Each structure stands twice: as structure tokens, then as C-alpha cells.
Amino acid sequence: MRTHLGFTIGLLIVLVSVFLMIFGPILAPYDPFEANPAAVRQAPSAEYIFGTDPNGMDIFSRVIYAPRIDLTIALVGTASSLLIGIILGGYTGFWDNWLSTLIERVADLLQAFPPFVLAMALVAVTGQKIQNVIYVIAFLNIPIYLRLVRGNVISVKNRTYVEAAICVGGSKTWVLFRHVLPNVISSALTQASVNIGWAILMTSGLSFIGAGVAVPTPEWGAMIAVGASTIIMGEWWSSVFPGLAIVITALGFALVGGGLQIFFDPTKRS
């Protein structure tokens, strides 16, 4: 942290985001779900720090409440895909049989589709609910971790310490989880931090086109969509502030991912 300013900045952004995810509803000066017809399209002021949207909702309250939605989707979805991807990647890399080949071909098939188009189709099929968005985020990220872990497992499974563990009577499954995976998952953990930012962008994109979190739930992408039609009239605040929140949060997780990459790779430390 002393030598890498980017990681420190990213970590601060992440900590603030997590703090808002937990305490945002308490800190919000107004009810983020309540519309006030008497305060429609108010510009930023002392009363409404970020102004109000076309429905009369306080943008500041909704912006600081939104991490409870966006970060929950991103964290749960990424954690689920990370866990499943590590297990499948370890299996396909350590065993060479018909099942591992089938898993690899399914992963190839999933990665052949544009992620956003596939996500949009999956949410349309499963329904416009928060839990379904989480499932879609997890589903799309599994092939990334699978291939990353599989490549690392293949590179270490024939090393001396792995062969020694098998020679002393350890089963392949025990050797995989006890000796192989702990030595190869660092790259997956680094990728997870970056993917959290990607998941936030994906969630916001889906909500922006009306395929993600439904209005009036406070979600950054949906807030941008609500205010997009008023930008041409000079009412920029409805979309700019939630857009900045997305950019800053995604940047924070990306900076943390870069710092973790340096931390886990001694050759990159200065």
C-alpha cells in the first residue's frame, strides 16, 4: 500500500462502497423509493444535493442506496462463479476424461456468444428479478475461472510435490484440494476483483435497457435510464451522478485487482 498508490485508492473506494452497501439506507436523507410530485426535476441544491429525477425522487438518497443492490449482485454472482469455476477448472485440469472434455466444450460454447447479448436473453427468459441477474452474472463468469484455473493446474500437476503427495497414498481428489488448488488460485482471486467491476457494469447495462433490476428499485443503471431522456433539456444530474458512481466503483475494484496481481506475483513487486 505504501508503494502502490493505485491499489490504496482502489481499496479506499471498495471500502466506501461496502460501507454504503451496509449503511447506505440509514444515511439516505430521503426515502429512496418515495416520489415527491412537488419536487420533480429539481436541480442540485442545499435541500437536494444531487437534485431529483423526473419522478421527484432524491437522487443522492438513491445513489448511496444503490450499492446494496449493485454490489450484492456483483459480489454474490462473482463469488458463486469463482467457487464453481475453481472446482470445474481443477477437475478438468487434473483429470483427462470424457467428462472434462464435455465441460470444456460447454465452456467454449458459452464464450462464443457476446456476453451482454447472452445476459439479456437469459434475464428475459428467467424473469426480471434480482436473484435471476445474480444467476446470470455467475453463469457468464464460470468459463473465465474454469479456463484460468485449468491452465494453472495443468502447469503444476506434474511437479515433484504433487507426485510425492500421490506416492505417499493421497487420493487424487485430496491432492487436488490440498496441494494443487491452493497454489494456483491466486490468479483467479485477482481476476475476481476485476470481474466484480465488470458485473456492476453488466448489471447497470441490463437495467438501463430494461432487462435487469426493475424500476423503481434504486439501481445505478436504471437511474441513468430514467434521466437519459432529460439530458437533452439540460437536466444532466439525473444520469450523471449515478454514472459517476458506476465508473468510480468499477475503477476501484479494477485497481484492487491490479494490486492483488502484484501482491501474488513476487516478480512484479518493486
PDB file of C-alpha atoms in Angstrom:
ATOM      1  CA  MET A   1       0.000   0.000   0.000  1.00  0.00           C
ATOM      2  CA  ARG A   2       2.922   2.352   0.654  1.00  0.00           C
ATOM      3  CA  THR A   3       4.490   1.728  -2.744  1.00  0.00           C
ATOM      4  CA  HIS A   4       1.397   1.314  -4.936  1.00  0.00           C
ATOM      5  CA  LEU A   5      -0.876   4.346  -4.774  1.00  0.00           C
ATOM      6  CA  GLY A   6      -3.368   2.882  -7.250  1.00  0.00           C
ATOM      7  CA  PHE A   7      -4.063  -0.100  -5.004  1.00  0.00           C
ATOM      8  CA  THR A   8      -4.531   2.182  -1.988  1.00  0.00           C
ATOM      9  CA  ILE A   9      -7.000   4.385  -3.869  1.00  0.00           C
ATOM     10  CA  GLY A  10      -8.861   1.334  -5.151  1.00  0.00           C
ATOM     11  CA  LEU A  11      -9.041  -0.188  -1.692  1.00  0.00           C
ATOM     12  CA  LEU A  12     -10.487   3.037  -0.259  1.00  0.00           C
ATOM     13  CA  ILE A  13     -13.135   3.106  -2.998  1.00  0.00           C
ATOM     14  CA  VAL A  14     -14.025  -0.531  -2.315  1.00  0.00           C
ATOM     15  CA  LEU A  15     -14.271   0.067   1.428  1.00  0.00           C
ATOM     16  CA  VAL A  16     -16.524   3.091   0.902  1.00  0.00           C
ATOM     17  CA  SER A  17     -18.707   1.071  -1.473  1.00  0.00           C
ATOM     18  CA  VAL A  18     -19.042  -1.753   1.045  1.00  0.00           C
ATOM     19  CA  PHE A  19     -19.789   0.782   3.789  1.00  0.00           C
ATOM     20  CA  LEU A  20     -22.596   2.275   1.677  1.00  0.00           C
ATOM     21  CA  MET A  21     -23.881  -1.204   0.872  1.00  0.00           C
ATOM     22  CA  ILE A  22     -24.340  -1.797   4.606  1.00  0.00           C
ATOM     23  CA  PHE A  23     -25.248   1.648   5.916  1.00  0.00           C
ATOM     24  CA  GLY A  24     -26.497   3.495   2.807  1.00  0.00           C
ATOM     25  CA  PRO A  25     -30.193   3.116   3.664  1.00  0.00           C
ATOM     26  CA  ILE A  26     -29.534   4.581   7.108  1.00  0.00           C
ATOM     27  CA  LEU A  27     -27.543   7.531   5.741  1.00  0.00           C
ATOM     28  CA  ALA A  28     -30.041   8.418   2.992  1.00  0.00           C
ATOM     29  CA  PRO A  29     -31.737  11.747   3.874  1.00  0.00           C
ATOM     30  CA  TYR A  30     -34.923  10.775   1.997  1.00  0.00           C
ATOM     31  CA  ASP A  31     -36.759   7.558   1.253  1.00  0.00           C
ATOM     32  CA  PRO A  32     -35.129   6.318  -1.981  1.00  0.00           C
ATOM     33  CA  PHE A  33     -38.401   4.653  -3.041  1.00  0.00           C
ATOM     34  CA  GLU A  34     -40.690   7.630  -2.385  1.00  0.00           C
ATOM     35  CA  ALA A  35     -41.633  10.026  -5.180  1.00  0.00           C
ATOM     36  CA  ASN A  36     -42.444  13.646  -4.360  1.00  0.00           C
ATOM     37  CA  PRO A  37     -44.653  15.222  -7.084  1.00  0.00           C
ATOM     38  CA  ALA A  38     -43.872  18.671  -5.675  1.00  0.00           C
ATOM     39  CA  ALA A  39     -40.116  18.254  -6.232  1.00  0.00           C
ATOM     40  CA  VAL A  40     -39.911  16.921  -9.777  1.00  0.00           C
ATOM     41  CA  ARG A  41     -36.678  17.623 -11.718  1.00  0.00           C
ATOM     42  CA  GLN A  42     -35.119  19.819  -9.059  1.00  0.00           C
ATOM     43  CA  ALA A  43     -31.539  20.888  -9.805  1.00  0.00           C
ATOM     44  CA  PRO A  44     -28.801  20.153  -7.229  1.00  0.00           C
ATOM     45  CA  SER A  45     -29.256  22.398  -4.209  1.00  0.00           C
ATOM     46  CA  ALA A  46     -28.762  22.521  -0.458  1.00  0.00           C
ATOM     47  CA  GLU A  47     -32.029  20.620   0.010  1.00  0.00           C
ATOM     48  CA  TYR A  48     -31.377  18.050  -2.718  1.00  0.00           C
ATOM     49  CA  ILE A  49     -27.609  17.600  -3.027  1.00  0.00           C
ATOM     50  CA  PHE A  50     -27.791  15.698  -6.337  1.00  0.00           C
ATOM     51  CA  GLY A  51     -31.179  17.051  -7.384  1.00  0.00           C
ATOM     52  CA  THR A  52     -34.292  14.997  -8.093  1.00  0.00           C
ATOM     53  CA  ASP A  53     -35.288  12.824 -11.036  1.00  0.00           C
ATOM     54  CA  PRO A  54     -38.376  13.158 -13.295  1.00  0.00           C
ATOM     55  CA  ASN A  55     -40.375  11.214 -10.703  1.00  0.00           C
ATOM     56  CA  GLY A  56     -39.448  13.532  -7.820  1.00  0.00           C
ATOM     57  CA  MET A  57     -37.130  11.013  -6.121  1.00  0.00           C
ATOM     58  CA  ASP A  58     -33.996  12.269  -4.345  1.00  0.00           C
ATOM     59  CA  ILE A  59     -31.015  11.215  -6.469  1.00  0.00           C
ATOM     60  CA  PHE A  60     -28.469  11.380  -3.646  1.00  0.00           C
ATOM     61  CA  SER A  61     -30.517   9.003  -1.490  1.00  0.00           C
ATOM     62  CA  ARG A  62     -30.892   6.604  -4.390  1.00  0.00           C
ATOM     63  CA  VAL A  63     -27.210   6.766  -5.357  1.00  0.00           C
ATOM     64  CA  ILE A  64     -25.983   5.844  -1.865  1.00  0.00           C
ATOM     65  CA  TYR A  65     -28.687   3.170  -1.513  1.00  0.00           C
ATOM     66  CA  ALA A  66     -27.872   1.547  -4.874  1.00  0.00           C
ATOM     67  CA  PRO A  67     -24.666  -0.249  -3.689  1.00  0.00           C
ATOM     68  CA  ARG A  68     -26.934  -2.531  -1.651  1.00  0.00           C
ATOM     69  CA  ILE A  69     -28.384  -3.715  -4.971  1.00  0.00           C
ATOM     70  CA  ASP A  70     -25.448  -3.443  -7.385  1.00  0.00           C
ATOM     71  CA  LEU A  71     -22.718  -4.676  -5.051  1.00  0.00           C
ATOM     72  CA  THR A  72     -24.854  -7.521  -3.728  1.00  0.00           C
ATOM     73  CA  ILE A  73     -25.459  -8.749  -7.274  1.00  0.00           C
ATOM     74  CA  ALA A  74     -21.795  -8.323  -8.227  1.00  0.00           C
ATOM     75  CA  LEU A  75     -20.321  -9.892  -5.079  1.00  0.00           C
ATOM     76  CA  VAL A  76     -22.686 -12.865  -4.839  1.00  0.00           C
ATOM     77  CA  GLY A  77     -22.599 -13.529  -8.579  1.00  0.00           C
ATOM     78  CA  THR A  78     -18.797 -13.312  -8.768  1.00  0.00           C
ATOM     79  CA  ALA A  79     -18.255 -15.399  -5.630  1.00  0.00           C
ATOM     80  CA  SER A  80     -20.568 -18.120  -6.956  1.00  0.00           C
ATOM     81  CA  SER A  81     -18.841 -18.237 -10.331  1.00  0.00           C
ATOM     82  CA  LEU A  82     -15.418 -18.200  -8.657  1.00  0.00           C
ATOM     83  CA  LEU A  83     -16.248 -21.201  -6.478  1.00  0.00           C
ATOM     84  CA  ILE A  84     -17.792 -23.228  -9.287  1.00  0.00           C
ATOM     85  CA  GLY A  85     -15.094 -22.202 -11.762  1.00  0.00           C
ATOM     86  CA  ILE A  86     -12.282 -23.250  -9.402  1.00  0.00           C
ATOM     87  CA  ILE A  87     -13.847 -26.675  -8.846  1.00  0.00           C
ATOM     88  CA  LEU A  88     -14.541 -27.284 -12.544  1.00  0.00           C
ATOM     89  CA  GLY A  89     -11.164 -25.886 -13.564  1.00  0.00           C
ATOM     90  CA  GLY A  90      -9.401 -28.116 -11.058  1.00  0.00           C
ATOM     91  CA  TYR A  91     -11.305 -31.165 -12.288  1.00  0.00           C
ATOM     92  CA  THR A  92     -10.744 -30.561 -15.999  1.00  0.00           C
ATOM     93  CA  GLY A  93      -7.076 -29.794 -15.444  1.00  0.00           C
ATOM     94  CA  PHE A  94      -6.316 -32.739 -13.158  1.00  0.00           C
ATOM     95  CA  TRP A  95      -8.378 -35.427 -14.919  1.00  0.00           C
ATOM     96  CA  ASP A  96      -8.361 -36.146 -18.643  1.00  0.00           C
ATOM     97  CA  ASN A  97     -11.584 -37.996 -19.432  1.00  0.00           C
ATOM     98  CA  TRP A  98     -14.815 -37.590 -21.392  1.00  0.00           C
ATOM     99  CA  LEU A  99     -16.478 -35.516 -18.653  1.00  0.00           C
ATOM    100  CA  SER A 100     -13.668 -32.953 -18.520  1.00  0.00           C
ATOM    101  CA  THR A 101     -13.773 -32.716 -22.324  1.00  0.00           C
ATOM    102  CA  LEU A 102     -17.542 -32.155 -22.227  1.00  0.00           C
ATOM    103  CA  ILE A 103     -17.171 -29.414 -19.610  1.00  0.00           C
ATOM    104  CA  GLU A 104     -14.538 -27.671 -21.744  1.00  0.00           C
ATOM    105  CA  ARG A 105     -16.733 -27.791 -24.859  1.00  0.00           C
ATOM    106  CA  VAL A 106     -19.695 -26.324 -22.958  1.00  0.00           C
ATOM    107  CA  ALA A 107     -17.418 -23.522 -21.721  1.00  0.00           C
ATOM    108  CA  ASP A 108     -16.294 -22.906 -25.321  1.00  0.00           C
ATOM    109  CA  LEU A 109     -19.928 -22.698 -26.393  1.00  0.00           C
ATOM    110  CA  LEU A 110     -20.779 -20.146 -23.703  1.00  0.00           C
ATOM    111  CA  GLN A 111     -17.808 -17.957 -24.552  1.00  0.00           C
ATOM    112  CA  ALA A 112     -18.755 -17.973 -28.240  1.00  0.00           C
ATOM    113  CA  PHE A 113     -21.737 -15.702 -27.511  1.00  0.00           C
ATOM    114  CA  PRO A 114     -21.389 -11.947 -26.842  1.00  0.00           C
ATOM    115  CA  PRO A 115     -21.751 -11.684 -23.022  1.00  0.00           C
ATOM    116  CA  PHE A 116     -24.225  -8.813 -22.982  1.00  0.00           C
ATOM    117  CA  VAL A 117     -26.489 -10.363 -25.612  1.00  0.00           C
ATOM    118  CA  LEU A 118     -26.456 -13.711 -23.793  1.00  0.00           C
ATOM    119  CA  ALA A 119     -27.133 -11.996 -20.458  1.00  0.00           C
ATOM    120  CA  MET A 120     -30.043 -10.081 -21.943  1.00  0.00           C
ATOM    121  CA  ALA A 121     -31.548 -13.272 -23.354  1.00  0.00           C
ATOM    122  CA  LEU A 122     -31.120 -15.200 -20.113  1.00  0.00           C
ATOM    123  CA  VAL A 123     -32.725 -12.479 -17.991  1.00  0.00           C
ATOM    124  CA  ALA A 124     -35.603 -12.230 -20.479  1.00  0.00           C
ATOM    125  CA  VAL A 125     -36.181 -15.982 -20.148  1.00  0.00           C
ATOM    126  CA  THR A 126     -35.768 -16.284 -16.367  1.00  0.00           C
ATOM    127  CA  GLY A 127     -37.537 -13.071 -15.371  1.00  0.00           C
ATOM    128  CA  GLN A 128     -36.640  -9.552 -14.287  1.00  0.00           C
ATOM    129  CA  LYS A 129     -35.634 -10.303 -10.693  1.00  0.00           C
ATOM    130  CA  ILE A 130     -32.501  -9.547  -8.681  1.00  0.00           C
ATOM    131  CA  GLN A 131     -31.774 -13.217  -7.983  1.00  0.00           C
ATOM    132  CA  ASN A 132     -32.019 -14.004 -11.694  1.00  0.00           C
ATOM    133  CA  VAL A 133     -29.486 -11.287 -12.503  1.00  0.00           C
ATOM    134  CA  ILE A 134     -27.162 -12.879  -9.927  1.00  0.00           C
ATOM    135  CA  TYR A 135     -27.579 -16.283 -11.602  1.00  0.00           C
ATOM    136  CA  VAL A 136     -26.805 -14.776 -15.000  1.00  0.00           C
ATOM    137  CA  ILE A 137     -23.673 -12.996 -13.752  1.00  0.00           C
ATOM    138  CA  ALA A 138     -22.436 -16.206 -12.157  1.00  0.00           C
ATOM    139  CA  PHE A 139     -23.259 -18.270 -15.243  1.00  0.00           C
ATOM    140  CA  LEU A 140     -21.365 -15.945 -17.580  1.00  0.00           C
ATOM    141  CA  ASN A 141     -18.247 -15.789 -15.386  1.00  0.00           C
ATOM    142  CA  ILE A 142     -17.788 -19.521 -14.739  1.00  0.00           C
ATOM    143  CA  PRO A 143     -15.918 -20.221 -18.030  1.00  0.00           C
ATOM    144  CA  ILE A 144     -13.395 -17.470 -17.222  1.00  0.00           C
ATOM    145  CA  TYR A 145     -12.324 -19.055 -13.937  1.00  0.00           C
ATOM    146  CA  LEU A 146     -12.581 -22.553 -15.353  1.00  0.00           C
ATOM    147  CA  ARG A 147     -10.028 -21.836 -18.072  1.00  0.00           C
ATOM    148  CA  LEU A 148      -7.788 -19.794 -15.797  1.00  0.00           C
ATOM    149  CA  VAL A 149      -7.606 -22.468 -13.090  1.00  0.00           C
ATOM    150  CA  ARG A 150      -7.414 -25.327 -15.587  1.00  0.00           C
ATOM    151  CA  GLY A 151      -4.336 -23.842 -17.242  1.00  0.00           C
ATOM    152  CA  ASN A 152      -2.630 -23.340 -13.896  1.00  0.00           C
ATOM    153  CA  VAL A 153      -3.479 -26.867 -12.730  1.00  0.00           C
ATOM    154  CA  ILE A 154      -2.052 -28.391 -15.910  1.00  0.00           C
ATOM    155  CA  SER A 155       1.183 -26.453 -15.373  1.00  0.00           C
ATOM    156  CA  VAL A 156       1.712 -27.797 -11.815  1.00  0.00           C
ATOM    157  CA  LYS A 157       0.093 -31.237 -11.701  1.00  0.00           C
ATOM    158  CA  ASN A 158       3.307 -32.998 -12.803  1.00  0.00           C
ATOM    159  CA  ARG A 159       5.585 -31.209 -10.368  1.00  0.00           C
ATOM    160  CA  THR A 160       7.548 -33.104  -7.762  1.00  0.00           C
ATOM    161  CA  TYR A 161       5.479 -32.112  -4.727  1.00  0.00           C
ATOM    162  CA  VAL A 162       2.271 -33.321  -6.432  1.00  0.00           C
ATOM    163  CA  GLU A 163       3.830 -36.645  -7.401  1.00  0.00           C
ATOM    164  CA  ALA A 164       5.200 -37.042  -3.874  1.00  0.00           C
ATOM    165  CA  ALA A 165       1.750 -36.453  -2.364  1.00  0.00           C
ATOM    166  CA  ILE A 166       0.305 -39.166  -4.610  1.00  0.00           C
ATOM    167  CA  CYS A 167       3.188 -41.562  -3.835  1.00  0.00           C
ATOM    168  CA  VAL A 168       2.565 -41.380  -0.070  1.00  0.00           C
ATOM    169  CA  GLY A 169      -1.003 -42.592  -0.606  1.00  0.00           C
ATOM    170  CA  GLY A 170      -3.005 -39.429  -1.142  1.00  0.00           C
ATOM    171  CA  SER A 171      -6.034 -39.741  -3.386  1.00  0.00           C
ATOM    172  CA  LYS A 172      -6.240 -37.551  -6.463  1.00  0.00           C
ATOM    173  CA  THR A 173      -9.128 -35.580  -5.023  1.00  0.00           C
ATOM    174  CA  TRP A 174      -7.268 -34.939  -1.770  1.00  0.00           C
ATOM    175  CA  VAL A 175      -4.092 -33.940  -3.613  1.00  0.00           C
ATOM    176  CA  LEU A 176      -6.074 -31.588  -5.849  1.00  0.00           C
ATOM    177  CA  PHE A 177      -7.762 -29.721  -2.991  1.00  0.00           C
ATOM    178  CA  ARG A 178      -4.883 -29.918  -0.503  1.00  0.00           C
ATOM    179  CA  HIS A 179      -1.807 -29.301  -2.665  1.00  0.00           C
ATOM    180  CA  VAL A 180      -2.730 -28.157  -6.175  1.00  0.00           C
ATOM    181  CA  LEU A 181      -5.596 -25.651  -5.906  1.00  0.00           C
ATOM    182  CA  PRO A 182      -4.098 -23.623  -3.013  1.00  0.00           C
ATOM    183  CA  ASN A 183      -1.074 -22.981  -5.233  1.00  0.00           C
ATOM    184  CA  VAL A 184      -2.950 -21.940  -8.367  1.00  0.00           C
ATOM    185  CA  ILE A 185      -5.999 -19.910  -7.282  1.00  0.00           C
ATOM    186  CA  SER A 186      -4.147 -16.615  -6.775  1.00  0.00           C
ATOM    187  CA  SER A 187      -4.731 -15.617 -10.408  1.00  0.00           C
ATOM    188  CA  ALA A 188      -8.427 -16.462 -10.057  1.00  0.00           C
ATOM    189  CA  LEU A 189      -8.714 -14.276  -6.951  1.00  0.00           C
ATOM    190  CA  THR A 190      -7.078 -11.414  -8.834  1.00  0.00           C
ATOM    191  CA  GLN A 191      -9.475 -11.875 -11.727  1.00  0.00           C
ATOM    192  CA  ALA A 192     -12.421 -11.916  -9.315  1.00  0.00           C
ATOM    193  CA  SER A 193     -11.745  -8.345  -8.209  1.00  0.00           C
ATOM    194  CA  VAL A 194     -11.784  -7.162 -11.815  1.00  0.00           C
ATOM    195  CA  ASN A 195     -14.908  -9.205 -12.554  1.00  0.00           C
ATOM    196  CA  ILE A 196     -16.786  -7.541  -9.709  1.00  0.00           C
ATOM    197  CA  GLY A 197     -16.399  -4.235 -11.539  1.00  0.00           C
ATOM    198  CA  TRP A 198     -17.448  -5.957 -14.762  1.00  0.00           C
ATOM    199  CA  ALA A 199     -20.507  -7.384 -13.005  1.00  0.00           C
ATOM    200  CA  ILE A 200     -21.523  -3.908 -11.839  1.00  0.00           C
ATOM    201  CA  LEU A 201     -21.258  -2.639 -15.407  1.00  0.00           C
ATOM    202  CA  MET A 202     -23.222  -5.623 -16.713  1.00  0.00           C
ATOM    203  CA  THR A 203     -25.973  -5.177 -14.113  1.00  0.00           C
ATOM    204  CA  SER A 204     -26.227  -1.475 -14.873  1.00  0.00           C
ATOM    205  CA  GLY A 205     -26.296  -2.132 -18.618  1.00  0.00           C
ATOM    206  CA  LEU A 206     -29.097  -4.661 -18.290  1.00  0.00           C
ATOM    207  CA  SER A 207     -31.098  -2.310 -16.071  1.00  0.00           C
ATOM    208  CA  PHE A 208     -30.514   0.579 -18.485  1.00  0.00           C
ATOM    209  CA  ILE A 209     -32.229  -1.282 -21.334  1.00  0.00           C
ATOM    210  CA  GLY A 210     -34.995  -2.503 -19.020  1.00  0.00           C
ATOM    211  CA  ALA A 211     -33.822  -6.115 -18.765  1.00  0.00           C
ATOM    212  CA  GLY A 212     -32.234  -6.004 -15.313  1.00  0.00           C
ATOM    213  CA  VAL A 213     -33.408  -4.611 -11.990  1.00  0.00           C
ATOM    214  CA  ALA A 214     -36.891  -3.162 -12.326  1.00  0.00           C
ATOM    215  CA  VAL A 215     -37.762   0.462 -11.606  1.00  0.00           C
ATOM    216  CA  PRO A 216     -38.283   1.983  -9.006  1.00  0.00           C
ATOM    217  CA  THR A 217     -35.622  -0.106  -7.220  1.00  0.00           C
ATOM    218  CA  PRO A 218     -32.602   2.180  -6.623  1.00  0.00           C
ATOM    219  CA  GLU A 219     -30.059   0.811  -9.114  1.00  0.00           C
ATOM    220  CA  TRP A 220     -27.470   2.896 -10.928  1.00  0.00           C
ATOM    221  CA  GLY A 221     -28.235   1.681 -14.460  1.00  0.00           C
ATOM    222  CA  ALA A 222     -31.983   2.091 -14.025  1.00  0.00           C
ATOM    223  CA  MET A 223     -31.421   5.597 -12.636  1.00  0.00           C
ATOM    224  CA  ILE A 224     -29.414   6.545 -15.740  1.00  0.00           C
ATOM    225  CA  ALA A 225     -32.231   5.225 -17.938  1.00  0.00           C
ATOM    226  CA  VAL A 226     -34.820   7.324 -16.072  1.00  0.00           C
ATOM    227  CA  GLY A 227     -32.806  10.512 -16.527  1.00  0.00           C
ATOM    228  CA  ALA A 228     -31.467   9.851 -20.032  1.00  0.00           C
ATOM    229  CA  SER A 229     -34.431  11.452 -21.783  1.00  0.00           C
ATOM    230  CA  THR A 230     -34.000  14.720 -19.875  1.00  0.00           C
ATOM    231  CA  ILE A 231     -30.305  15.276 -20.631  1.00  0.00           C
ATOM    232  CA  ILE A 232     -31.137  16.982 -23.926  1.00  0.00           C
ATOM    233  CA  MET A 233     -33.142  19.551 -21.934  1.00  0.00           C
ATOM    234  CA  GLY A 234     -30.130  20.348 -19.742  1.00  0.00           C
ATOM    235  CA  GLU A 235     -31.217  18.224 -16.782  1.00  0.00           C
ATOM    236  CA  TRP A 236     -27.951  16.301 -16.590  1.00  0.00           C
ATOM    237  CA  TRP A 237     -27.923  15.418 -12.897  1.00  0.00           C
ATOM    238  CA  SER A 238     -30.380  12.517 -13.105  1.00  0.00           C
ATOM    239  CA  SER A 239     -27.916  10.456 -15.166  1.00  0.00           C
ATOM    240  CA  VAL A 240     -24.505  11.951 -14.428  1.00  0.00           C
ATOM    241  CA  PHE A 241     -24.341  11.201 -10.701  1.00  0.00           C
ATOM    242  CA  PRO A 242     -25.302   7.503 -10.909  1.00  0.00           C
ATOM    243  CA  GLY A 243     -22.998   7.221 -13.939  1.00  0.00           C
ATOM    244  CA  LEU A 244     -20.095   8.602 -11.933  1.00  0.00           C
ATOM    245  CA  ALA A 245     -20.891   6.141  -9.138  1.00  0.00           C
ATOM    246  CA  ILE A 246     -20.621   3.246 -11.607  1.00  0.00           C
ATOM    247  CA  VAL A 247     -17.322   4.494 -13.043  1.00  0.00           C
ATOM    248  CA  ILE A 248     -15.698   5.135  -9.673  1.00  0.00           C
ATOM    249  CA  THR A 249     -16.807   1.817  -8.165  1.00  0.00           C
ATOM    250  CA  ALA A 250     -15.735  -0.252 -11.189  1.00  0.00           C
ATOM    251  CA  LEU A 251     -12.403   1.605 -11.243  1.00  0.00           C
ATOM    252  CA  GLY A 252     -11.879   0.873  -7.544  1.00  0.00           C
ATOM    253  CA  PHE A 253     -12.266  -2.879  -8.000  1.00  0.00           C
ATOM    254  CA  ALA A 254     -10.023  -2.809 -11.084  1.00  0.00           C
ATOM    255  CA  LEU A 255      -7.281  -1.019  -9.119  1.00  0.00           C
ATOM    256  CA  VAL A 256      -7.564  -3.552  -6.305  1.00  0.00           C
ATOM    257  CA  GLY A 257      -7.282  -6.350  -8.868  1.00  0.00           C
ATOM    258  CA  GLY A 258      -4.096  -4.812 -10.245  1.00  0.00           C
ATOM    259  CA  GLY A 259      -2.666  -4.519  -6.746  1.00  0.00           C
ATOM    260  CA  LEU A 260      -3.506  -8.136  -5.943  1.00  0.00           C
ATOM    261  CA  GLN A 261      -1.783  -9.235  -9.143  1.00  0.00           C
ATOM    262  CA  ILE A 262       1.400  -7.556  -7.956  1.00  0.00           C
ATOM    263  CA  PHE A 263       0.987  -8.958  -4.447  1.00  0.00           C
ATOM    264  CA  PHE A 264       0.605 -12.553  -5.641  1.00  0.00           C
ATOM    265  CA  ASP A 265       3.458 -12.302  -8.173  1.00  0.00           C
ATOM    266  CA  PRO A 266       6.786 -11.515  -6.437  1.00  0.00           C
ATOM    267  CA  THR A 267       8.460 -10.830  -9.791  1.00  0.00           C
ATOM    268  CA  LYS A 268       6.278  -7.735 -10.237  1.00  0.00           C
ATOM    269  CA  ARG A 269       6.996  -6.216  -6.827  1.00  0.00           C
ATOM    270  CA  SER A 270       9.241  -3.180  -6.684  1.00  0.00           C
TER     271      SER A 270
END
